[in-house]
mmCIF file of C-alpha atoms and ligand atoms in Angstrom:
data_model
loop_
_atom_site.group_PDB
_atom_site.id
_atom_site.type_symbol
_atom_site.label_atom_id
_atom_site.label_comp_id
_atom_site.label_asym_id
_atom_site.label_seq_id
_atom_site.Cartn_x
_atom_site.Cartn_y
_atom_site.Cartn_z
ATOM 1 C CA UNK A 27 -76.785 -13.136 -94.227
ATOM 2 C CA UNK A 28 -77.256 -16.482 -92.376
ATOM 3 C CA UNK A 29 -77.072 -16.389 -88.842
ATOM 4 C CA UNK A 30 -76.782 -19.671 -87.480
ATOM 5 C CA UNK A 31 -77.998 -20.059 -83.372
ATOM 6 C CA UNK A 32 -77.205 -23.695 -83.102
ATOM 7 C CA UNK A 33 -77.071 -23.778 -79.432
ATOM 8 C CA UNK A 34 -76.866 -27.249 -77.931
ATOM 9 C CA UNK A 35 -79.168 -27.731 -75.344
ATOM 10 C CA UNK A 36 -79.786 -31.718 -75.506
ATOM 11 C CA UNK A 37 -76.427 -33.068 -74.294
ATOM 12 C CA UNK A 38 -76.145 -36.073 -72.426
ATOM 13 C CA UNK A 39 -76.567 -34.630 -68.794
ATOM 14 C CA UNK A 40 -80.462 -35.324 -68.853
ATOM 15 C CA UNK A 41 -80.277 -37.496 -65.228
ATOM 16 C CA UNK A 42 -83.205 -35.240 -63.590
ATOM 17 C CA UNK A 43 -85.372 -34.150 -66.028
ATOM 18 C CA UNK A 44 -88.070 -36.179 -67.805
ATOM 19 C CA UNK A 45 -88.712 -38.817 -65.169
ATOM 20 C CA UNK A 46 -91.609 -38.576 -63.262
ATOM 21 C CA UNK A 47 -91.577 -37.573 -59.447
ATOM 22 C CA UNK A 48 -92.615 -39.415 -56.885
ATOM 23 C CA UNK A 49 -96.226 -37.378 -55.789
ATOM 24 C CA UNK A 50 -96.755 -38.713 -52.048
ATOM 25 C CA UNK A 51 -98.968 -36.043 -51.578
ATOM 26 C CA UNK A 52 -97.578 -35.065 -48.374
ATOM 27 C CA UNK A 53 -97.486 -31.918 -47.044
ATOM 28 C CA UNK A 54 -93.743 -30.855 -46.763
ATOM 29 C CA UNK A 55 -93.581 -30.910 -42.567
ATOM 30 C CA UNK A 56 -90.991 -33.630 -41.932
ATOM 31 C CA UNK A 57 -92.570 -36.542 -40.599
ATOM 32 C CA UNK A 58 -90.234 -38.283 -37.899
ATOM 33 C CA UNK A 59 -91.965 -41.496 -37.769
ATOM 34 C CA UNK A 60 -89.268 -43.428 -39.187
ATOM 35 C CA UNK A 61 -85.965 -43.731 -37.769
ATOM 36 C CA UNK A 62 -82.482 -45.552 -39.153
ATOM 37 C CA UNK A 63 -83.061 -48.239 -37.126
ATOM 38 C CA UNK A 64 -86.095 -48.692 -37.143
ATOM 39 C CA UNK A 65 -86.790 -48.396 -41.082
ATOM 40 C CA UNK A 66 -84.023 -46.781 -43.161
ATOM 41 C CA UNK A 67 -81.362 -49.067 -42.180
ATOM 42 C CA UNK A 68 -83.695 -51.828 -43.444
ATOM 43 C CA UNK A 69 -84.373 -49.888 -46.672
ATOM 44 C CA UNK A 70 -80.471 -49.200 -47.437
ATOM 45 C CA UNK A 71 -79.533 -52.920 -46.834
ATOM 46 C CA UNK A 72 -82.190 -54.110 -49.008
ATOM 47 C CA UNK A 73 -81.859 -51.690 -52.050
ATOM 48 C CA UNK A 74 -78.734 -49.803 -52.083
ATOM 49 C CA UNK A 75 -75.382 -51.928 -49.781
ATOM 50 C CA UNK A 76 -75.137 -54.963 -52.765
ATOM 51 C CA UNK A 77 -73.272 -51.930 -54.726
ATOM 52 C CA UNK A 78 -72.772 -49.235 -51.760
ATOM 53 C CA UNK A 79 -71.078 -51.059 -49.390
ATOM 54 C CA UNK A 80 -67.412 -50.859 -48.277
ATOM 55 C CA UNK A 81 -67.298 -54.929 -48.150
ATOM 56 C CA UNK A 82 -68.994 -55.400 -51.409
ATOM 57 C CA UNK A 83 -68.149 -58.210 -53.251
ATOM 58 C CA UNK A 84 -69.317 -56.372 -56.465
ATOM 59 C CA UNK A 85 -69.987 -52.583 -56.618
ATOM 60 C CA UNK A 86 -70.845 -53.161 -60.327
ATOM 61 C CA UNK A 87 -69.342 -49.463 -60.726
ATOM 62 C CA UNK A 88 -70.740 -47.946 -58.020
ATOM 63 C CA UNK A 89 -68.358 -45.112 -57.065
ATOM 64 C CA UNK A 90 -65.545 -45.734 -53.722
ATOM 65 C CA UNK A 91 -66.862 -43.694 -50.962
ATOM 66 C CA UNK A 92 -70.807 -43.477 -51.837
ATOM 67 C CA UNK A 93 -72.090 -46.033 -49.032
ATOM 68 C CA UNK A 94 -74.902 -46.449 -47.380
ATOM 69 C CA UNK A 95 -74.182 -49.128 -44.099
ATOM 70 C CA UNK A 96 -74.428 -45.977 -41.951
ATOM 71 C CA UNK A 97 -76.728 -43.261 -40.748
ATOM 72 C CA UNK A 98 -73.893 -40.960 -41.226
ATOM 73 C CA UNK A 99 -73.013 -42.204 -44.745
ATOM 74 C CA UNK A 100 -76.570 -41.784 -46.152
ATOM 75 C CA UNK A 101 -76.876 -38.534 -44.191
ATOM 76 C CA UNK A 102 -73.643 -37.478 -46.151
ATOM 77 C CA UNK A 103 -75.559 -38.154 -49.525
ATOM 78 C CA UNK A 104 -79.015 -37.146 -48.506
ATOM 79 C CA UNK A 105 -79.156 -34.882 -51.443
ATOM 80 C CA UNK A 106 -78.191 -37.157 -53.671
ATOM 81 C CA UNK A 107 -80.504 -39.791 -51.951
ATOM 82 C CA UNK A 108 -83.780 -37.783 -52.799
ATOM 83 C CA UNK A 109 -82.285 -36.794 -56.364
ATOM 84 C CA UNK A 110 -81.757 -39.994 -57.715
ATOM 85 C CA UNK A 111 -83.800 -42.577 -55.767
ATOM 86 C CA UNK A 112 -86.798 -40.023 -55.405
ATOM 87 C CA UNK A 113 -86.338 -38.037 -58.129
ATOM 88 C CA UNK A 114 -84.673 -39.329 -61.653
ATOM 89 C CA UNK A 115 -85.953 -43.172 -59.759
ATOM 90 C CA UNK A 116 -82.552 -44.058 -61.697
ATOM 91 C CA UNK A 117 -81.093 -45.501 -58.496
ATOM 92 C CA UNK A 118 -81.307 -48.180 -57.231
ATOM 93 C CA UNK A 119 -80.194 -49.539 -60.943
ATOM 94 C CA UNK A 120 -82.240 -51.850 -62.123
ATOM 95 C CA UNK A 121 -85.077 -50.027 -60.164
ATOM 96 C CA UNK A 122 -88.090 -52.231 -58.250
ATOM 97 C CA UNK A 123 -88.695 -50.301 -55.129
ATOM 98 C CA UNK A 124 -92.035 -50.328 -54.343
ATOM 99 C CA UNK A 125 -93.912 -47.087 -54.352
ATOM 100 C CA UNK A 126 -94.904 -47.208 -50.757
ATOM 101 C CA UNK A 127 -91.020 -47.867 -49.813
ATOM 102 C CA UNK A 128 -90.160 -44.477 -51.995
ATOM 103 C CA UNK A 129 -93.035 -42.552 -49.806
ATOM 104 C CA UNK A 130 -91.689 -43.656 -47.235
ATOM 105 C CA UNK A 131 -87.953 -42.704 -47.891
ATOM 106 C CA UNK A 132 -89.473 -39.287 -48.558
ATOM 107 C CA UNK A 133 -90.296 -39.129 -45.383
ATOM 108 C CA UNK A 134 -87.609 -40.319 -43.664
ATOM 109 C CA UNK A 135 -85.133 -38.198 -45.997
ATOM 110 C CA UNK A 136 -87.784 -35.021 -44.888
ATOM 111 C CA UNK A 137 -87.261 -35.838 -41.662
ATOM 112 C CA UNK A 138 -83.560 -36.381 -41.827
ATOM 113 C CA UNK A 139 -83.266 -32.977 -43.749
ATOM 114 C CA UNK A 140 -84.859 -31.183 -40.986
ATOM 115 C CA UNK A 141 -83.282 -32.822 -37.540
ATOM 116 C CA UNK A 142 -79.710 -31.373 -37.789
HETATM 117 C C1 HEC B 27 -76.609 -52.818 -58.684
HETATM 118 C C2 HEC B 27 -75.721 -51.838 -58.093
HETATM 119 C C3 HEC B 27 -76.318 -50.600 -57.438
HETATM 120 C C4 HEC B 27 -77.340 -50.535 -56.514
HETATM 121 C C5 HEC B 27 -78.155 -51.674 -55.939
HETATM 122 C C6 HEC B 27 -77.468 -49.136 -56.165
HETATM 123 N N1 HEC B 27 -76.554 -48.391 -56.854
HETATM 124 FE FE1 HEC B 27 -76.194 -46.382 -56.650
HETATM 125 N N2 HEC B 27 -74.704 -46.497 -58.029
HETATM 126 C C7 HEC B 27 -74.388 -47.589 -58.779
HETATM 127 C C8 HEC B 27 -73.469 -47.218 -59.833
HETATM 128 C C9 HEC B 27 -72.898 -48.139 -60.888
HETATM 129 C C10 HEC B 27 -73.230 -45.835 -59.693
HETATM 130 C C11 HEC B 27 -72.345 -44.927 -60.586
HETATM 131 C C12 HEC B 27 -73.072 -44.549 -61.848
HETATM 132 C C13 HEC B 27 -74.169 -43.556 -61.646
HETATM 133 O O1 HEC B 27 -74.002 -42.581 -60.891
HETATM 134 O O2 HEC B 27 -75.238 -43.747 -62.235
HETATM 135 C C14 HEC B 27 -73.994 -45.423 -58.528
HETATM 136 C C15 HEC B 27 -73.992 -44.136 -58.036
HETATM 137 C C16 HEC B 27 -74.775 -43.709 -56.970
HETATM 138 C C17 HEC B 27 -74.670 -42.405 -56.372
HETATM 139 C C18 HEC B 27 -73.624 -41.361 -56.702
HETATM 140 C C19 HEC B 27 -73.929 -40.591 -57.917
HETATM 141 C C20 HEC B 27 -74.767 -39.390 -57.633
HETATM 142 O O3 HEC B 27 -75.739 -39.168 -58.373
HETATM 143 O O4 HEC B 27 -74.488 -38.640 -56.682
HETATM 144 C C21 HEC B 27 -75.624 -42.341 -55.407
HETATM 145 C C22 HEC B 27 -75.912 -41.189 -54.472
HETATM 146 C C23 HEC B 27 -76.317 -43.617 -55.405
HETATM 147 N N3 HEC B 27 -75.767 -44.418 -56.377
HETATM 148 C C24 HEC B 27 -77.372 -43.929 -54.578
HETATM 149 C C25 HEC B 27 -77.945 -45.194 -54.489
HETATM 150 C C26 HEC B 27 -78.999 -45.525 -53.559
HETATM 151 C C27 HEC B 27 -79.576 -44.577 -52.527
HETATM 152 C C28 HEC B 27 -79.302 -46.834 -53.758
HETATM 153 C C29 HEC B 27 -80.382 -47.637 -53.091
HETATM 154 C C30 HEC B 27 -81.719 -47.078 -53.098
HETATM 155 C C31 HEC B 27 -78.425 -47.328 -54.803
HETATM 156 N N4 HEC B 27 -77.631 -46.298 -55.235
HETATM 157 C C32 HEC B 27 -78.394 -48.637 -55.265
HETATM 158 C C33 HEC B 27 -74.836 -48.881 -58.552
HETATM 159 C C34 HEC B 27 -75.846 -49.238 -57.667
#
């Protein structure tokens, strides 16, 4: 008798795993030394609004609705923020953020995560 337990565990839906994470060595209390104006708005404009932006000329596919010209709209996606940018480093696309600007988004998105 041939029992066959084919069970497909490699589909496509591999976005978090495999990719290293960004280390900071931080201890996990949020550090509030950045705020959206003074730093985050900075870091949106100048990695994420070319696509994420309800003006863009070109989204080049990014999806309607996931922007990030506001503190509320990257609050909105804050998860999202630290899983792709942070974690899978799959956003921005074509990469090139700096390692200190990705510590410091941790922080910020620490921060953000625990100042309701
Ligand atoms: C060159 C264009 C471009 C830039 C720049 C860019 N994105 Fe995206 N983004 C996309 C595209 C295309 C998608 C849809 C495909 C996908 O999800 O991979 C997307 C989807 C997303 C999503 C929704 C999908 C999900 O996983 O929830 C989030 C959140 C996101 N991007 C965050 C960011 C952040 C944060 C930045 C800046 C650090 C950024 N992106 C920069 C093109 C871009």
């Amino acid at each position: 008798m041939i029992v066959a337990l084919m069970i497909a565990c490699s589909g496509p839906n591999a976005t978090d795993s495999g990719s290293p994470s960004v280390d900071t060595g931080q201890p996990m209390e949020a550090s509030c030394e950045l705020g959206w104006n003074s730093w985050a708005s900075g870091f949106f404009t100048t990695y994420c609004t070319s696509c994420h932006h309800p003006q863009s000329a070109n989204r080049h596919g990014a999806p309607n609705g996931i922007n990030f010209h506001t503190q509320n709209d990257a609050l909105i996606h804050l998860d999202r923020v630290r899983v792709r940018v942070l974690n899978a480093q799959d956003m921005p696309l074509g990469g090139g953020v700096p390692l200190s600007d990705l510590q410091r988004l941790n922080e910020w998105v620490n921060c953000a995560e625990a100042t309701p």
